[in-house]
mmCIF file of C-alpha atoms in Angstrom:
data_model
loop_
_atom_site.group_PDB
_atom_site.id
_atom_site.type_symbol
_atom_site.label_atom_id
_atom_site.label_comp_id
_atom_site.label_asym_id
_atom_site.label_seq_id
_atom_site.Cartn_x
_atom_site.Cartn_y
_atom_site.Cartn_z
ATOM 1 C CA MET A 18 200.831 44.978 76.201
ATOM 2 C CA LYS A 19 198.829 47.970 74.985
ATOM 3 C CA ILE A 20 200.415 51.407 74.947
ATOM 4 C CA ASP A 21 198.787 54.833 75.138
ATOM 5 C CA SER A 22 199.876 58.124 73.567
ATOM 6 C CA THR A 23 202.307 59.031 76.361
ATOM 7 C CA GLN A 24 204.005 55.655 76.159
ATOM 8 C CA LEU A 25 204.166 55.871 72.353
ATOM 9 C CA LYS A 26 205.928 59.228 72.512
ATOM 10 C CA PHE A 27 208.453 57.764 74.973
ATOM 11 C CA ILE A 28 209.053 54.845 72.589
ATOM 12 C CA LEU A 29 209.524 57.189 69.628
ATOM 13 C CA GLU A 30 212.004 59.295 71.601
ATOM 14 C CA ASN A 31 214.101 56.334 72.694
ATOM 15 C CA THR A 32 214.088 53.976 69.709
ATOM 16 C CA PRO A 33 217.149 54.365 67.444
ATOM 17 C CA ALA A 34 216.399 55.386 63.872
ATOM 18 C CA SER A 35 217.921 52.105 62.696
ATOM 19 C CA GLN A 36 215.142 50.096 64.356
ATOM 20 C CA ASN A 37 211.734 49.828 62.706
ATOM 21 C CA ILE A 38 208.480 50.287 64.607
ATOM 22 C CA MET A 39 205.109 48.696 63.847
ATOM 23 C CA LEU A 40 201.908 50.029 65.429
ATOM 24 C CA VAL A 41 198.932 47.687 65.623
ATOM 25 C CA GLY A 42 195.488 49.169 66.191
ATOM 26 C CA ARG A 43 192.049 49.943 64.869
ATOM 27 C CA HIS A 44 191.425 52.533 62.199
ATOM 28 C CA GLY A 45 190.601 56.063 63.271
ATOM 29 C CA ILE A 46 192.456 56.046 66.602
ATOM 30 C CA GLY A 47 195.015 58.681 65.630
ATOM 31 C CA LYS A 48 198.100 56.678 64.641
ATOM 32 C CA SER A 49 198.939 58.957 61.717
ATOM 33 C CA ARG A 50 198.150 62.173 63.572
ATOM 34 C CA ILE A 51 200.266 61.489 66.629
ATOM 35 C CA LEU A 52 203.259 60.527 64.456
ATOM 36 C CA GLU A 53 202.945 63.627 62.297
ATOM 37 C CA ASP A 54 202.555 65.903 65.336
ATOM 38 C CA PHE A 55 205.439 64.273 67.215
ATOM 39 C CA PHE A 56 207.949 64.497 64.384
ATOM 40 C CA ALA A 57 206.742 67.920 63.208
ATOM 41 C CA ALA A 58 207.622 69.239 66.672
ATOM 42 C CA ARG A 59 211.131 67.854 66.086
ATOM 43 C CA ARG A 60 211.194 69.375 62.587
ATOM 44 C CA GLU A 61 211.506 65.955 60.978
ATOM 45 C CA LYS A 62 209.689 65.325 57.726
ATOM 46 C CA VAL A 63 207.094 62.529 57.679
ATOM 47 C CA VAL A 64 206.353 60.830 54.344
ATOM 48 C CA THR A 65 203.154 58.779 54.505
ATOM 49 C CA LEU A 66 202.627 55.994 51.986
ATOM 50 C CA PHE A 67 199.290 54.162 51.894
ATOM 51 C CA LEU A 68 200.455 50.718 50.818
ATOM 52 C CA GLY A 69 196.910 49.381 50.608
ATOM 53 C CA GLN A 70 196.271 51.744 47.700
ATOM 54 C CA MET A 71 199.281 50.617 45.674
ATOM 55 C CA SER A 72 198.486 48.232 42.833
ATOM 56 C CA ASP A 73 202.046 47.648 41.628
ATOM 57 C CA PRO A 74 205.556 47.669 43.129
ATOM 58 C CA GLY A 75 206.365 50.557 40.789
ATOM 59 C CA ASP A 76 204.095 52.751 42.885
ATOM 60 C CA LEU A 77 206.604 52.318 45.708
ATOM 61 C CA ILE A 78 210.015 51.944 44.064
ATOM 62 C CA GLY A 79 209.483 53.995 40.904
ATOM 63 C CA LEU A 80 209.377 52.988 37.227
ATOM 64 C CA PRO A 81 212.233 51.450 35.203
ATOM 65 C CA HIS A 82 213.821 53.335 32.334
ATOM 66 C CA LEU A 83 216.803 52.866 30.035
ATOM 67 C CA ASP A 84 219.901 54.903 30.816
ATOM 68 C CA GLU A 85 221.185 55.589 27.302
ATOM 69 C CA ALA A 86 224.648 56.480 28.574
ATOM 70 C CA THR A 87 225.209 53.089 30.211
ATOM 71 C CA GLY A 88 222.711 50.975 28.311
ATOM 72 C CA ARG A 89 221.368 49.708 31.632
ATOM 73 C CA THR A 90 217.891 49.760 33.072
ATOM 74 C CA GLU A 91 217.507 51.919 36.160
ATOM 75 C CA PHE A 92 214.592 52.924 38.319
ATOM 76 C CA MET A 93 213.425 56.522 38.310
ATOM 77 C CA LEU A 94 213.039 57.791 41.845
ATOM 78 C CA PRO A 95 209.445 57.862 43.092
ATOM 79 C CA TYR A 96 207.916 61.251 43.921
ATOM 80 C CA TRP A 97 208.381 60.847 47.653
ATOM 81 C CA PHE A 98 212.034 59.781 47.709
ATOM 82 C CA PRO A 99 214.210 62.398 49.505
ATOM 83 C CA VAL A 100 216.745 63.900 47.107
ATOM 84 C CA ASP A 101 218.089 66.603 49.448
ATOM 85 C CA GLY A 102 220.007 64.166 51.640
ATOM 86 C CA GLN A 103 217.885 64.972 54.690
ATOM 87 C CA PRO A 104 216.556 62.021 56.730
ATOM 88 C CA VAL A 105 212.850 61.309 56.648
ATOM 89 C CA VAL A 106 210.345 59.380 58.717
ATOM 90 C CA LEU A 107 208.827 56.917 56.262
ATOM 91 C CA PHE A 108 205.366 55.958 57.519
ATOM 92 C CA LEU A 109 204.112 52.795 55.820
ATOM 93 C CA ASP A 110 200.389 52.898 56.539
ATOM 94 C CA GLU A 111 198.064 49.954 55.870
ATOM 95 C CA LEU A 112 201.032 47.576 55.680
ATOM 96 C CA ASN A 113 198.824 44.502 56.040
ATOM 97 C CA ARG A 114 196.487 45.708 53.303
ATOM 98 C CA ALA A 115 199.275 45.792 50.712
ATOM 99 C CA ARG A 116 199.452 43.333 47.819
ATOM 100 C CA PRO A 117 202.030 40.546 48.287
ATOM 101 C CA GLU A 118 204.148 41.883 45.403
ATOM 102 C CA VAL A 119 204.265 45.318 47.066
ATOM 103 C CA LEU A 120 205.270 43.726 50.360
ATOM 104 C CA GLN A 121 208.233 42.079 48.652
ATOM 105 C CA THR A 122 209.675 45.509 47.860
ATOM 106 C CA VAL A 123 209.316 46.482 51.517
ATOM 107 C CA MET A 124 211.620 43.647 52.620
ATOM 108 C CA ASP A 125 214.819 45.314 51.385
ATOM 109 C CA LEU A 126 213.603 48.712 52.537
ATOM 110 C CA THR A 127 213.091 47.581 56.136
ATOM 111 C CA LEU A 128 216.331 45.611 56.338
ATOM 112 C CA ASN A 129 218.823 47.710 54.383
ATOM 113 C CA ARG A 130 217.049 51.076 54.013
ATOM 114 C CA LYS A 131 217.263 50.643 50.243
ATOM 115 C CA LEU A 132 214.806 50.782 47.359
ATOM 116 C CA ALA A 133 215.926 49.444 43.974
ATOM 117 C CA GLY A 134 219.527 49.947 45.014
ATOM 118 C CA LYS A 135 219.083 53.536 46.247
ATOM 119 C CA SER A 136 219.624 54.218 49.950
ATOM 120 C CA LEU A 137 217.508 56.411 52.169
ATOM 121 C CA PRO A 138 219.458 59.275 53.786
ATOM 122 C CA GLU A 139 221.323 58.366 56.946
ATOM 123 C CA GLY A 140 219.121 58.697 60.031
ATOM 124 C CA SER A 141 215.854 57.946 58.224
ATOM 125 C CA ARG A 142 213.240 56.030 60.175
ATOM 126 C CA ILE A 143 210.662 53.453 59.082
ATOM 127 C CA ILE A 144 207.400 53.171 60.977
ATOM 128 C CA SER A 145 204.461 51.059 59.854
ATOM 129 C CA ALA A 146 200.855 50.771 60.940
ATOM 130 C CA VAL A 147 198.603 47.761 60.598
ATOM 131 C CA ASN A 148 194.953 47.186 61.393
ATOM 132 C CA GLY A 149 194.138 44.337 63.716
ATOM 133 C CA GLY A 150 190.803 42.538 63.847
ATOM 134 C CA SER A 151 188.586 40.141 61.941
ATOM 135 C CA GLU A 152 186.495 42.982 60.485
ATOM 136 C CA TYR A 153 189.271 44.010 58.083
ATOM 137 C CA GLN A 154 190.279 42.508 54.732
ATOM 138 C CA LEU A 155 193.960 41.914 55.381
ATOM 139 C CA THR A 156 197.045 40.356 53.842
ATOM 140 C CA ASP A 157 199.026 37.867 55.909
ATOM 141 C CA LEU A 158 202.471 39.276 56.624
ATOM 142 C CA ASP A 159 205.603 37.229 56.047
ATOM 143 C CA PRO A 160 207.214 36.284 59.419
ATOM 144 C CA ALA A 161 210.563 37.453 58.018
ATOM 145 C CA LEU A 162 209.089 40.904 57.415
ATOM 146 C CA VAL A 163 207.374 41.045 60.802
ATOM 147 C CA SER A 164 210.635 40.119 62.553
ATOM 148 C CA ARG A 165 212.186 43.366 61.283
ATOM 149 C CA PHE A 166 209.883 45.519 63.435
ATOM 150 C CA ASN A 167 209.493 46.347 67.099
ATOM 151 C CA ILE A 168 205.748 45.747 67.484
ATOM 152 C CA TYR A 169 203.423 47.709 69.770
ATOM 153 C CA GLU A 170 199.664 47.542 70.162
ATOM 154 C CA PHE A 171 198.570 51.169 70.183
ATOM 155 C CA SER A 172 195.417 51.851 72.170
ATOM 156 C CA PRO A 173 195.243 55.543 73.150
ATOM 157 C CA SER A 174 193.106 56.234 76.186
ATOM 158 C CA VAL A 175 189.966 58.322 76.288
ATOM 159 C CA GLU A 176 191.888 60.857 78.372
ATOM 160 C CA ASP A 177 194.500 61.103 75.603
ATOM 161 C CA TRP A 178 191.798 62.000 73.122
ATOM 162 C CA ILE A 179 190.062 64.493 75.430
ATOM 163 C CA ASP A 180 193.361 66.300 76.075
ATOM 164 C CA TRP A 181 193.994 66.462 72.334
ATOM 165 C CA ALA A 182 190.412 67.585 71.602
ATOM 166 C CA ARG A 183 190.744 70.457 74.068
ATOM 167 C CA GLU A 184 194.127 71.400 72.611
ATOM 168 C CA VAL A 185 192.761 71.677 69.058
ATOM 169 C CA LYS A 186 189.506 73.248 70.344
ATOM 170 C CA LEU A 187 186.917 70.759 69.177
ATOM 171 C CA ASP A 188 183.337 71.728 69.947
ATOM 172 C CA SER A 189 182.857 71.532 73.710
ATOM 173 C CA ARG A 190 179.571 69.640 73.313
ATOM 174 C CA VAL A 191 181.440 66.765 71.696
ATOM 175 C CA ILE A 192 184.120 66.803 74.411
ATOM 176 C CA SER A 193 181.536 66.933 77.204
ATOM 177 C CA PHE A 194 179.586 64.048 75.676
ATOM 178 C CA ILE A 195 182.664 61.819 75.442
ATOM 179 C CA GLU A 196 183.712 62.733 78.989
ATOM 180 C CA GLU A 197 180.400 61.413 80.283
ATOM 181 C CA ASN A 198 179.969 58.640 77.681
ATOM 182 C CA PRO A 199 183.465 57.331 76.886
ATOM 183 C CA GLU A 200 182.055 54.114 75.436
ATOM 184 C CA PHE A 201 180.979 56.091 72.366
ATOM 185 C CA LEU A 202 184.457 57.356 71.475
ATOM 186 C CA ASP A 203 185.501 54.296 69.491
ATOM 187 C CA GLY A 204 182.088 52.735 69.033
ATOM 188 C CA ASP A 205 181.476 49.101 68.275
ATOM 189 C CA GLU A 206 184.312 47.087 66.754
ATOM 190 C CA SER A 207 181.847 44.881 64.845
ATOM 191 C CA PHE A 208 180.959 45.836 61.289
ATOM 192 C CA SER A 209 177.993 44.716 59.214
ATOM 193 C CA GLU A 210 178.889 44.316 55.550
ATOM 194 C CA GLU A 211 175.230 43.921 54.643
ATOM 195 C CA ASN A 212 173.929 47.295 55.766
ATOM 196 C CA LEU A 213 177.171 49.297 56.116
ATOM 197 C CA GLU A 214 176.200 50.221 59.650
ATOM 198 C CA ARG A 215 178.107 53.297 60.787
ATOM 199 C CA THR A 216 179.740 53.409 64.204
ATOM 200 C CA PRO A 217 181.749 56.281 65.673
ATOM 201 C CA ASP A 218 185.508 56.564 65.818
ATOM 202 C CA ARG A 219 187.857 59.382 66.744
ATOM 203 C CA ARG A 220 188.016 60.780 63.230
ATOM 204 C CA SER A 221 184.228 60.859 62.974
ATOM 205 C CA TRP A 222 183.889 62.853 66.194
ATOM 206 C CA GLU A 223 186.313 65.403 64.783
ATOM 207 C CA ARG A 224 184.185 65.664 61.627
ATOM 208 C CA THR A 225 181.053 66.009 63.764
ATOM 209 C CA SER A 226 182.651 68.873 65.682
ATOM 210 C CA LYS A 227 183.508 70.763 62.501
ATOM 211 C CA ILE A 228 179.910 70.483 61.269
ATOM 212 C CA ILE A 229 178.052 71.447 64.437
ATOM 213 C CA GLU A 230 180.338 74.212 65.691
ATOM 214 C CA LYS A 231 178.427 76.844 63.700
ATOM 215 C CA PHE A 232 175.090 75.885 65.279
ATOM 216 C CA GLU A 233 174.229 77.316 68.681
ATOM 217 C CA GLU A 234 171.431 74.763 69.118
ATOM 218 C CA LEU A 235 170.906 71.279 67.705
ATOM 219 C CA ASN A 236 167.461 69.994 66.759
ATOM 220 C CA ASP A 237 165.771 67.184 64.823
ATOM 221 C CA LEU A 238 167.168 68.456 61.520
ATOM 222 C CA HIS A 239 170.698 67.835 62.778
ATOM 223 C CA GLN A 240 170.124 64.209 63.759
ATOM 224 C CA PRO A 241 170.294 62.653 60.254
ATOM 225 C CA LEU A 242 173.252 64.912 59.467
ATOM 226 C CA VAL A 243 175.178 63.635 62.472
ATOM 227 C CA SER A 244 173.937 60.039 62.058
ATOM 228 C CA GLY A 245 175.765 59.753 58.761
ATOM 229 C CA ILE A 246 179.018 60.522 60.573
ATOM 230 C CA ILE A 247 178.789 58.627 63.869
ATOM 231 C CA GLY A 248 175.852 56.249 63.332
ATOM 232 C CA ASP A 249 172.245 56.264 64.493
ATOM 233 C CA ARG A 250 172.725 55.056 68.071
ATOM 234 C CA ALA A 251 175.546 57.477 68.855
ATOM 235 C CA ALA A 252 173.712 60.372 67.175
ATOM 236 C CA VAL A 253 170.540 59.808 69.214
ATOM 237 C CA SER A 254 172.517 59.648 72.452
ATOM 238 C CA PHE A 255 174.599 62.689 71.531
ATOM 239 C CA LEU A 256 171.607 64.915 70.704
ATOM 240 C CA ASP A 257 169.743 63.727 73.808
ATOM 241 C CA PHE A 258 172.795 64.648 75.872
ATOM 242 C CA VAL A 259 173.183 68.084 74.290
ATOM 243 C CA ASN A 260 169.512 68.942 74.651
ATOM 244 C CA SER A 261 169.250 67.646 78.214
ATOM 245 C CA HIS A 262 172.186 69.838 79.281
ATOM 246 C CA LYS A 263 170.364 73.046 78.575
ATOM 247 C CA ILE A 264 172.458 76.121 79.025
ATOM 248 C CA PRO A 265 171.058 79.632 79.468
ATOM 249 C CA SER A 266 170.232 81.615 76.358
ATOM 250 C CA VAL A 267 173.293 83.613 75.344
ATOM 251 C CA ALA A 268 171.122 86.438 74.063
ATOM 252 C CA LYS A 269 169.314 86.621 77.398
ATOM 253 C CA LEU A 270 172.578 86.489 79.349
ATOM 254 C CA LEU A 271 174.357 89.192 77.345
ATOM 255 C CA GLU A 272 171.497 91.469 76.351
ATOM 256 C CA GLY A 273 169.510 91.377 79.571
ATOM 257 C CA ASP A 274 170.177 92.367 83.173
ATOM 258 C CA PHE A 275 173.273 90.348 84.092
ATOM 259 C CA ASN A 276 172.800 90.841 87.835
ATOM 260 C CA GLU A 277 169.395 89.237 87.458
ATOM 261 C CA ASN A 278 170.422 86.537 85.003
ATOM 262 C CA LYS A 279 173.640 85.459 86.712
ATOM 263 C CA LYS A 280 171.592 83.275 89.063
ATOM 264 C CA LEU A 281 171.129 81.012 86.026
ATOM 265 C CA LEU A 282 174.815 80.181 86.310
ATOM 266 C CA ASP A 283 174.730 78.886 89.866
ATOM 267 C CA GLU A 284 173.518 75.367 89.049
ATOM 268 C CA LEU A 285 175.578 74.726 85.928
ATOM 269 C CA ALA A 286 178.158 71.933 85.897
ATOM 270 C CA PHE A 287 181.668 72.307 84.518
ATOM 271 C CA THR A 288 180.718 70.725 81.194
ATOM 272 C CA ASP A 289 177.719 73.063 80.943
ATOM 273 C CA PHE A 290 180.032 76.055 81.284
ATOM 274 C CA THR A 291 182.379 74.827 78.552
ATOM 275 C CA GLN A 292 179.351 74.590 76.263
ATOM 276 C CA LEU A 293 178.146 78.022 77.353
ATOM 277 C CA ASN A 294 181.548 79.585 76.721
ATOM 278 C CA GLU A 295 181.564 78.267 73.168
ATOM 279 C CA ALA A 296 177.957 79.323 72.688
ATOM 280 C CA VAL A 297 178.928 82.856 73.717
ATOM 281 C CA PHE A 298 181.648 82.941 71.073
ATOM 282 C CA ARG A 299 179.390 81.486 68.382
ATOM 283 C CA TRP A 300 176.676 84.019 69.198
ATOM 284 C CA LEU A 301 179.097 86.939 69.105
ATOM 285 C CA GLU A 302 180.580 85.712 65.821
ATOM 286 C CA LYS A 303 177.145 86.034 64.203
ATOM 287 C CA SER A 304 175.925 89.122 66.091
ATOM 288 C CA CYS A 305 178.950 91.394 66.542
ATOM 289 C CA ASP A 306 177.504 94.113 64.306
ATOM 290 C CA LYS A 307 174.219 94.162 66.229
ATOM 291 C CA THR A 308 175.428 94.400 69.801
ATOM 292 C CA SER A 309 175.055 97.265 72.247
ATOM 293 C CA ASP A 310 177.234 98.685 75.010
ATOM 294 C CA GLU A 311 175.217 96.558 77.405
ATOM 295 C CA VAL A 312 176.580 93.420 75.738
ATOM 296 C CA VAL A 313 180.156 94.604 76.314
ATOM 297 C CA ASN A 314 179.437 95.224 79.989
ATOM 298 C CA ASN A 315 177.688 91.872 80.433
ATOM 299 C CA LEU A 316 180.426 89.990 78.594
ATOM 300 C CA THR A 317 183.045 91.462 80.908
ATOM 301 C CA ALA A 318 180.846 90.752 83.942
ATOM 302 C CA TYR A 319 180.438 87.133 82.794
ATOM 303 C CA PHE A 320 184.212 86.745 82.541
ATOM 304 C CA ASP A 321 184.679 88.316 85.997
ATOM 305 C CA TRP A 322 182.008 86.003 87.456
ATOM 306 C CA PHE A 323 184.366 83.048 87.072
ATOM 307 C CA SER A 324 187.032 84.713 89.178
ATOM 308 C CA LEU A 325 184.538 85.874 91.809
ATOM 309 C CA ASN A 326 183.243 82.308 92.138
ATOM 310 C CA ASP A 327 186.657 80.624 92.226
ATOM 311 C CA LYS A 328 186.319 79.127 88.754
ATOM 312 C CA LYS A 329 189.721 80.019 87.350
ATOM 313 C CA GLU A 330 189.804 76.914 85.150
ATOM 314 C CA LEU A 331 186.655 78.015 83.368
ATOM 315 C CA GLN A 332 188.021 81.519 83.003
ATOM 316 C CA ALA A 333 191.085 79.969 81.348
ATOM 317 C CA HIS A 334 188.808 77.953 79.064
ATOM 318 C CA PHE A 335 187.035 81.148 78.017
ATOM 319 C CA ALA A 336 190.372 82.787 77.256
ATOM 320 C CA SER A 337 191.529 79.767 75.237
ATOM 321 C CA LEU A 338 188.671 80.292 72.771
ATOM 322 C CA ILE A 339 190.127 83.581 71.545
ATOM 323 C CA SER A 340 191.135 82.550 68.045
ATOM 324 C CA ALA A 341 191.500 84.468 64.804
ATOM 325 C CA GLU A 342 190.992 81.186 62.978
ATOM 326 C CA ARG A 343 187.760 80.028 64.622
ATOM 327 C CA TYR A 344 186.213 83.306 65.773
ATOM 328 C CA PRO A 345 187.810 86.183 63.843
ATOM 329 C CA GLU A 346 184.834 88.556 64.192
ATOM 330 C CA THR A 347 184.606 87.900 67.930
ATOM 331 C CA LEU A 348 188.301 88.548 68.380
ATOM 332 C CA ASN A 349 188.076 91.873 66.533
ATOM 333 C CA TYR A 350 184.972 92.760 68.525
ATOM 334 C CA ILE A 351 186.669 92.187 71.889
ATOM 335 C CA VAL A 352 189.803 94.072 70.846
ATOM 336 C CA GLU A 353 187.869 97.093 69.538
ATOM 337 C CA LYS A 354 184.742 97.218 71.696
ATOM 338 C CA ALA A 355 185.836 95.585 74.950
ATOM 339 C CA PRO A 356 189.454 96.676 75.589
ATOM 340 C CA VAL A 357 189.062 96.221 79.347
ATOM 341 C CA LEU A 358 188.119 92.584 78.834
ATOM 342 C CA TYR A 359 190.871 92.117 76.249
ATOM 343 C CA ASN A 360 193.510 93.371 78.707
ATOM 344 C CA LYS A 361 192.198 90.968 81.343
ATOM 345 C CA LEU A 362 192.521 88.127 78.829
ATOM 346 C CA LEU A 363 196.111 89.145 78.101
ATOM 347 C CA ASP A 364 196.917 89.248 81.810
ATOM 348 C CA LEU A 365 195.406 85.815 82.292
ATOM 349 C CA SER A 366 197.374 84.404 79.355
ATOM 350 C CA SER A 367 200.629 85.671 80.869
ATOM 351 C CA GLU A 368 199.808 83.878 84.124
ATOM 352 C CA LEU A 369 199.117 80.513 82.484
#
């Protein structure tokens, strides 16, 4: 049975620390991120070890050295081993990419919570992740090792990803595209070793968002840039989508006669508005020092238009874009030049 993000969180909340969990799923679907976010919210430290990158058991258990006081060989603690006595969440990523000799050291760890005779702090958890599918170069896992895990096939839904993307404020054009074309979120599971054909995954859409967010418009120059991240087919479809969902010019909307230009808003869909909201913020970020009083008035009128047309959700989306991290100049501009609008944003935030 496949589980989504909500079900995974329920499993994490209700599985005792003494029981190990194994997540099976494709790369790039957010296994690491959801674990880190979940346990960070509980103020539990996550230590991630990429077992597929370890060439020797010493990378996991530490190196031997001679204790001159006892004349015995002991293992020096590895860099990650908790020495403060506080429990950790040990995330063993790429478990089925590990060398067989590395896997042998995991046996005692998963059964007894020990490495080279040293115990993990009481309450520590062990969670592993493995890739499933014929496209990966994998190591067969010993049945005795597998039996020490509760195994779940993790397959987060498109809705899970969209909720997360909105929460972290990915570019609205990416979110809108996936909403209408969910088949492109995880791309094609097949992989061609001959031509290294690129297909999209959830990580690649996040990288795409970070690259395009500074561009108000996307053109032919952006296609090869995006193709290298999500692949040719997805890039063509994405740019066609963005350019076919034409939104009004921000400069025209904010610098012109708003009462005349607001008719341009009447036929826009919800996804068009989310793109327009972000375009407004991107435009202000680059043009704050060149704006006039008319821009302040039109910006406030644009915000009020949502309320007047019963589009509270879009007004909330506009307010959610206020960010000192993403749009510091725009935030300062609204605070200093548009205090009426800023107070309305504060009032809206208190209502949400």
